[in-house]
Coordinates of C-alpha atoms and ligand atoms in Angstrom, one line a residue:
X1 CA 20.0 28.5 -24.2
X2 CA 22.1 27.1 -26.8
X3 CA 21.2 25.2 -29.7
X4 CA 20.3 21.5 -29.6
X5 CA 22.6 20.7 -32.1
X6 CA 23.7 17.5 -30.1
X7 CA 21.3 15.5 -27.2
X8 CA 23.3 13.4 -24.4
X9 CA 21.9 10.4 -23.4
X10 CA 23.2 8.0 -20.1
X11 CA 21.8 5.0 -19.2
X12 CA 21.0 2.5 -22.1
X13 CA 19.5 -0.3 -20.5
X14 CA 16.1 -2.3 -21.7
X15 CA 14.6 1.2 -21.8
X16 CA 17.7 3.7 -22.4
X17 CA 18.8 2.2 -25.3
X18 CA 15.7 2.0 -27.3
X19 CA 14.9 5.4 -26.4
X20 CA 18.4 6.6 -27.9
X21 CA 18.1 4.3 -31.3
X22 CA 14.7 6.1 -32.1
X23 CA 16.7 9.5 -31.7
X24 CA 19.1 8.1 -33.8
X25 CA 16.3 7.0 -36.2
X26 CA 14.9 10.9 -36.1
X27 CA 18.2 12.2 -37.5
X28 CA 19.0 13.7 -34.0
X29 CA 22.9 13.6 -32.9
X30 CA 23.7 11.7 -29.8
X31 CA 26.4 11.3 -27.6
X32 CA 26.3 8.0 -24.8
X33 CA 27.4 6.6 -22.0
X34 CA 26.7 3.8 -19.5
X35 CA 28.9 2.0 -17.1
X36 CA 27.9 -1.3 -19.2
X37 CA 30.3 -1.2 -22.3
X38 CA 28.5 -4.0 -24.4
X39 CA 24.8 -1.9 -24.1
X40 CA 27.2 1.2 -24.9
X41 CA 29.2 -0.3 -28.2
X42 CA 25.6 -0.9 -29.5
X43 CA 24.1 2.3 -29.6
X44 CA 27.3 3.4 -30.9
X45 CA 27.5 0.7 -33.3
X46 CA 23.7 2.2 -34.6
X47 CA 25.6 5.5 -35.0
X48 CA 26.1 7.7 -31.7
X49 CA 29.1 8.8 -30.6
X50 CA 30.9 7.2 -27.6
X51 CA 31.0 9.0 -24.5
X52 CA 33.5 8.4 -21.7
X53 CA 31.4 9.9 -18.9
X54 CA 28.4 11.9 -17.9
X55 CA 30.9 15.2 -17.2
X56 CA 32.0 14.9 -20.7
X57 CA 28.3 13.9 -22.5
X58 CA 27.1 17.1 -20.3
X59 CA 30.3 19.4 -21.7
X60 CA 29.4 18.0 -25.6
X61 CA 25.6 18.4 -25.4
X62 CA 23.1 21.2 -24.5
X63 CA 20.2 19.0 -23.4
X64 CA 21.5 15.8 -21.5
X65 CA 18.8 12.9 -20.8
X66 CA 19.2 10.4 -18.4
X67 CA 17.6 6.7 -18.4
X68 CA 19.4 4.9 -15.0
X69 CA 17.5 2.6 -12.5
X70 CA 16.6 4.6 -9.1
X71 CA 18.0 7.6 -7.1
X72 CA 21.0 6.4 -6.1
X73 CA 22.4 6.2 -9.7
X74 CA 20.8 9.1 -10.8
X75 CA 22.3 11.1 -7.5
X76 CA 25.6 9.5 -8.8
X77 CA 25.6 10.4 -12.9
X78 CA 24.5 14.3 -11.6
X79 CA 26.6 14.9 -8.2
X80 CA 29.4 11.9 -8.1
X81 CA 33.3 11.8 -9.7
X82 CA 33.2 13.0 -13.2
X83 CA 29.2 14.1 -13.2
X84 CA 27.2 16.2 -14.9
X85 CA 27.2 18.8 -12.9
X86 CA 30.6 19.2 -13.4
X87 CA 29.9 20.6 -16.7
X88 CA 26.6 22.1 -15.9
X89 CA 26.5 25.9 -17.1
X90 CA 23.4 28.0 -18.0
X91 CA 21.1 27.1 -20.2
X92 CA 21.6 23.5 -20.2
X93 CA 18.6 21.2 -19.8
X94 CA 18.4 17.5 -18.0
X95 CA 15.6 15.8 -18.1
X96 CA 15.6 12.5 -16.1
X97 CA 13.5 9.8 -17.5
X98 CA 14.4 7.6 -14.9
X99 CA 12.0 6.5 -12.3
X100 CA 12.9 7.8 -8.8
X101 CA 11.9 9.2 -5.9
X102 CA 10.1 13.2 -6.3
X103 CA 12.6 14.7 -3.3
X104 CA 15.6 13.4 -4.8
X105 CA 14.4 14.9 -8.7
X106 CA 13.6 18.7 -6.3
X107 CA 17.6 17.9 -4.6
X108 CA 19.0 17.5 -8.1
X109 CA 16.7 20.4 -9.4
X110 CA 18.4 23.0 -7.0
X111 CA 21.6 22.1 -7.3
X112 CA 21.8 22.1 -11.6
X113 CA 19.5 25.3 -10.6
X114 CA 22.9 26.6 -8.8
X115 CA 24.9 26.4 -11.4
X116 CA 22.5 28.9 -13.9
X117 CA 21.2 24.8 -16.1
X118 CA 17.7 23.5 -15.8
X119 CA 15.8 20.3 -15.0
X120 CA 12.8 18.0 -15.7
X121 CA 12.1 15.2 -14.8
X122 CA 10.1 12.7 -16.8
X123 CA 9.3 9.5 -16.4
X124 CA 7.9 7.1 -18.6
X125 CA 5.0 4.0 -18.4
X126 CA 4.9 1.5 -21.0
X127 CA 8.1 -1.1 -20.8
X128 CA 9.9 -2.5 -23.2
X129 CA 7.5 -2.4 -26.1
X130 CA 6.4 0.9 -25.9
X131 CA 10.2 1.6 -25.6
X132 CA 10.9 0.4 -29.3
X133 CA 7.5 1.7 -30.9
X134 CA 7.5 5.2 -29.4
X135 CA 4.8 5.4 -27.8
X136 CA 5.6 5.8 -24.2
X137 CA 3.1 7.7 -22.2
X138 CA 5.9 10.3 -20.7
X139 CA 5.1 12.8 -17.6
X140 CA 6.9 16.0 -17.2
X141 CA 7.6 18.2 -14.3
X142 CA 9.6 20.9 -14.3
X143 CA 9.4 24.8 -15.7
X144 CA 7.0 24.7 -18.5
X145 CA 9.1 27.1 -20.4
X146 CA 11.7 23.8 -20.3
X147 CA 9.1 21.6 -21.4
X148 CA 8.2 23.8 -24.3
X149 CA 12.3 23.8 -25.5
X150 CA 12.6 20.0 -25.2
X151 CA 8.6 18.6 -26.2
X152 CA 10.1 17.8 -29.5
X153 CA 12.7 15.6 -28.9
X154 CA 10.3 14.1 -25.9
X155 CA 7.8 13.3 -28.4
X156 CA 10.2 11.2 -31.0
X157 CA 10.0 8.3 -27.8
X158 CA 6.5 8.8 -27.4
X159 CA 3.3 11.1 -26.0
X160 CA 5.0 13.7 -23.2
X161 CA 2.3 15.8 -21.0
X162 CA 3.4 18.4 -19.1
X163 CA 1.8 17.9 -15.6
X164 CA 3.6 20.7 -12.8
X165 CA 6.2 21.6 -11.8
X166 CA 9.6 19.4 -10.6
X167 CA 9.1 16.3 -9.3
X168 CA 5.5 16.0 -10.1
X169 CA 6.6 13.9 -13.1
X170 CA 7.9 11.7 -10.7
X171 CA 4.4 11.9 -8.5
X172 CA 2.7 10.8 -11.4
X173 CA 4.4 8.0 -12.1
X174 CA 3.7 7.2 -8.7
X175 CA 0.2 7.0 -8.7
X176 CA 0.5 5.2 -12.1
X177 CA 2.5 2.7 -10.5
X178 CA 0.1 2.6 -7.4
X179 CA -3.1 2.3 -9.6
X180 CA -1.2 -0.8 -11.7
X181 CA -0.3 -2.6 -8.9
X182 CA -3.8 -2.2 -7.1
X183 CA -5.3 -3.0 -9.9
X184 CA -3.7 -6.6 -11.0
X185 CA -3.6 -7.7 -7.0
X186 CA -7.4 -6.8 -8.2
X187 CA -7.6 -9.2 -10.8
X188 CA -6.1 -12.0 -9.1
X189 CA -7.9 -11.8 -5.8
X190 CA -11.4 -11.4 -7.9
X191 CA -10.4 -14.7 -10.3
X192 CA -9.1 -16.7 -7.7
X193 CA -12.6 -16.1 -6.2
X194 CA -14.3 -17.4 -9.3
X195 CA -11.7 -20.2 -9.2
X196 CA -12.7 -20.9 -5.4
X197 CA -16.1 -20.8 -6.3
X198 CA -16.0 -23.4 -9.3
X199 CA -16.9 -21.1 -12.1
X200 CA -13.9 -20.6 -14.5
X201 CA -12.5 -17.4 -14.5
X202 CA -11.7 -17.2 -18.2
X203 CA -15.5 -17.0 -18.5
X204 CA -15.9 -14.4 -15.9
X205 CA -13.0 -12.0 -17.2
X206 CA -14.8 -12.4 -21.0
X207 CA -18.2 -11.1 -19.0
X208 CA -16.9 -8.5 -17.0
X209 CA -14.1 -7.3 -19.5
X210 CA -16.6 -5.1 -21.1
X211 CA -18.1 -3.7 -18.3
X212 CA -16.9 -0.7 -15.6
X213 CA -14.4 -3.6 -14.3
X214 CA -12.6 -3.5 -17.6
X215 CA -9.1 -2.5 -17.9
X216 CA -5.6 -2.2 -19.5
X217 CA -4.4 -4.6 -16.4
X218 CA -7.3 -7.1 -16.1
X219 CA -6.6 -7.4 -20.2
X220 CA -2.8 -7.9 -20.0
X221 CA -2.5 -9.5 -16.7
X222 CA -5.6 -12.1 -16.5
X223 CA -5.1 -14.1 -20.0
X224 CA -1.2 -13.9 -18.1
X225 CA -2.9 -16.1 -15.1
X226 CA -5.3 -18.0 -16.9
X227 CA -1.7 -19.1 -18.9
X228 CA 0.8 -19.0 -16.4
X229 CA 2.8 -16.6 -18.5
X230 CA 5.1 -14.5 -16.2
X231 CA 8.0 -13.5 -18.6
X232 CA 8.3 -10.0 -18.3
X233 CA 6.8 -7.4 -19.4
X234 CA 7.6 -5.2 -15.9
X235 CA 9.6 -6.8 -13.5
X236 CA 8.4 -7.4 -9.6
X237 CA 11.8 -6.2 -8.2
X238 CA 10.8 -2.6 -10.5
X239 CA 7.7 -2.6 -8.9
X240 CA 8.8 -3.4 -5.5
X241 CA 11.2 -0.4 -6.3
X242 CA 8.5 1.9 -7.8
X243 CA 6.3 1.0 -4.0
X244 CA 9.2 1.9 -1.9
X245 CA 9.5 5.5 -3.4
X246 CA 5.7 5.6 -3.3
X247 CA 6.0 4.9 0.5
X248 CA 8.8 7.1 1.0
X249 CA 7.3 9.6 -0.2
X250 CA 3.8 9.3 1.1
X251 CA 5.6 8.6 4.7
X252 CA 6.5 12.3 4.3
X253 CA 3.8 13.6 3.7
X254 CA 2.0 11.4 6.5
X255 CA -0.4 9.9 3.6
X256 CA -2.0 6.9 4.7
X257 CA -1.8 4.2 2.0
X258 CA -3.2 0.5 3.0
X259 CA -3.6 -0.7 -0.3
X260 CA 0.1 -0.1 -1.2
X261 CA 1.0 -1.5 1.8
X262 CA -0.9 -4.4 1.5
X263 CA 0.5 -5.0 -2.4
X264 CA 4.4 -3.9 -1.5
X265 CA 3.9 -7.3 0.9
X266 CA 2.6 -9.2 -1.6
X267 CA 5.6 -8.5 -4.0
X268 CA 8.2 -9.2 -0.8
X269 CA 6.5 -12.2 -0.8
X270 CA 6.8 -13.2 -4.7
X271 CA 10.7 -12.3 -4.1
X272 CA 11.5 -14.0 -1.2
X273 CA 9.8 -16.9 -3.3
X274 CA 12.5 -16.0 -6.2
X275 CA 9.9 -14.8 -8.2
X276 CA 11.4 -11.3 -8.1
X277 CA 12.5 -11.2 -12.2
X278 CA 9.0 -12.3 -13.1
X279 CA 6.1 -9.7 -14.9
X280 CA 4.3 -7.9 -12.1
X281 CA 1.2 -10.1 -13.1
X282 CA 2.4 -12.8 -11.4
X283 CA 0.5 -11.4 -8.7
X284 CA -1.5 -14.5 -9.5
X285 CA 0.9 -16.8 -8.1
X286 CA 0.6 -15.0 -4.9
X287 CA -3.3 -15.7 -4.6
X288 CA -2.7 -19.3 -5.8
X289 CA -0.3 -20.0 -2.6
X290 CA -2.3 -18.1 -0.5
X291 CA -5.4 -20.1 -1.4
X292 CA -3.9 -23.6 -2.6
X293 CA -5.7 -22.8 -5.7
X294 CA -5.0 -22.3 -9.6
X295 CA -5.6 -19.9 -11.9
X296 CA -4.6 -21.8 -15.3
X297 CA -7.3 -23.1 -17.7
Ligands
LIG1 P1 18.1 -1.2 -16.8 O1 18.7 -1.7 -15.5 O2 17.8 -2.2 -17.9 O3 19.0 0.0 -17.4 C1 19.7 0.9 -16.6 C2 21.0 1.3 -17.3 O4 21.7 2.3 -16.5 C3 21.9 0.1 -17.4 O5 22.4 -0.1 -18.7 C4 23.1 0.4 -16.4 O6 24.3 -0.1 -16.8 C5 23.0 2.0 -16.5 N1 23.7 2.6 -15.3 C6 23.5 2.3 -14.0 N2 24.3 3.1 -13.3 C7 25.0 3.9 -14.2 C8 25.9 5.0 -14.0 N3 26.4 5.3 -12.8 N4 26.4 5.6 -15.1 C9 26.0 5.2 -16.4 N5 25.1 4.2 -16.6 C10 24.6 3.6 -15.5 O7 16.7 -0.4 -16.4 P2 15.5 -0.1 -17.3 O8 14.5 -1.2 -17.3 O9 16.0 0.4 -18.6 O10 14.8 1.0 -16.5 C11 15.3 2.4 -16.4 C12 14.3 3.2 -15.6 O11 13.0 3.2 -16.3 C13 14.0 2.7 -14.2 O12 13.8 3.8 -13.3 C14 12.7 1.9 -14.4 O13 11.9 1.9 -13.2 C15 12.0 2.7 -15.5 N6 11.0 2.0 -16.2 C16 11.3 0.8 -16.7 C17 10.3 0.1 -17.4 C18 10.5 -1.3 -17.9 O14 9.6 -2.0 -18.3 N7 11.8 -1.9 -17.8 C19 9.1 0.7 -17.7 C20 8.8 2.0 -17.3 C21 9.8 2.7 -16.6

């Protein structure tokens, strides 16, 4: 493969562009591009070099990574006017960090495959926060050989781990997303019990918080309910996003999954409500409607 001398990067939204300033910070060279020119000048303005379209990022850089909202963009940047696989030879690398659905990262896979380049996927949990720090939690699929070329340059936006191969980045960000979203429905259904019963559930989160209930949801999401504080964080409509690829995906495998189900009409709900652009913890304001109820202090 040829030399990393230069890394690509397309798609510098709340996550992209974070991602591509701590590159930047590393010393690495980049070259950008996203259809948004304001997020673009910035990034460019912090010291990468403008790009005027994912055919010409792919033709200036060896490893190309892409940070763009579902499979219809990605699909687009790879296989649409001016797209990367336009200027795909051998030995280049994509890795996808985007979130979208497993079938669409295998599609994508074969065709840069075609062409004699390579491709990971690798999504990331962690938001915003996690963005700027580093410290995403990032899950790899793909040919571990890949992985092994790129781990570096995955590991100066946070902690990569290498789970199978393509698309089973993309699985595993699935279950991650179905495990979150069980989890806070979880936390609002058990409070708004507690609520319901007349014992307050600050008092019942601070006795169960250490106990097998505890966990990185109830802690974010339950002081979010006891506060009303739905600023995001991870937006519903992601979620609602991040459930439909679940569901597509267990659909084909004819996977029964109630509790998704159950959760991805919750979320409908909180977006037919207009709720759609809140955190994903306002779950809560789900079981307060449902039982004419409030979680606040
Ligand atoms: P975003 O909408 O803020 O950013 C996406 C960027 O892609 C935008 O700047 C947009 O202009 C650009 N884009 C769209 N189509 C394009 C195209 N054809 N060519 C070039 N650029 C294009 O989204 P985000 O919050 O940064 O999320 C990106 C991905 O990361 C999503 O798949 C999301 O599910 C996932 N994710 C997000 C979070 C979070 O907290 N926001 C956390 C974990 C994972």
């Amino acid at each position: 493969m040829e030399k990393i001398d230069k890394i690509g990067f397309i798609g510098l939204g709340i996550m992209g562009k974070p991602m591509a300033k701590n590159l930047l910070k590393a010393g690495k060279s980049l070259v950008v591009f996203d259809v948004v020119d304001s997020a673009l000048s910035e990034v460019v303005a912090a010291g990468a070099e403008r790009g005027t379209s994912p055919a010409a990022v792919a033709a200036a850089a060896p490893l190309v990574l892409t940070m763009l909202p579902n499979s219809p963009h990605v699909r687009e940047v790879v296989c649409g006017k001016d797209g990367i696989l336009s200027s795909a030879r051998p030995g280049q690398i994509l890795v996808d960090m985007s979130s979208i659905a497993p079938l669409v990262s295998r599609e994508l896979c074969a065709l840069l495959e075609a062409k004699g380049a390579d491709m990971l996927d690798a999504p990331v949990s962690g938001g915003q926060e996690k963005a700027e720090n580093g410290t995403l939690a990032i899950m790899v699929g793909g040919k571990e050989e890949i992985y092994g070329k790129v781990k570096d340059v995955l590991d100066l936006m946070g902690k990569s781990n290498y789970v199978a191969g393509i698309g089973a980045g993309q699985i595993a960000k699935l279950v991650n997303q179905t495990l979150v979203g069980i989890n806070i429905a979880a936390v609002a259904e058990g409070m708004s019990l507690a609520r319901k019963a007349g014992v307050d559930p600050e008092k019942v989160f601070n006795a169960v918080r250490g106990g097998l209930a505890g966990s990185q949801c109830l802690e974010d999401k339950a002081p979010r309910m006891f506060e009303g504080r739905y600023n995001p964080g991870f937006r519903i409509n992601l979620h609602i996003k991040d459930l439909s690829n679940v569901q597509e995906t267990s659909r084909a495998l004819h996977l029964s999954m109630p509790l998704v189900a159950q959760v991805m009409e919750m979320m409908q709900n909180l977006a037919a409500d207009g709720h759609e652009t809140l955190d994903h913890g306002a779950l809560g304001l789900f079981y307060e409607k449902l039982n004419n109820i409030s979680l606040k202090k």
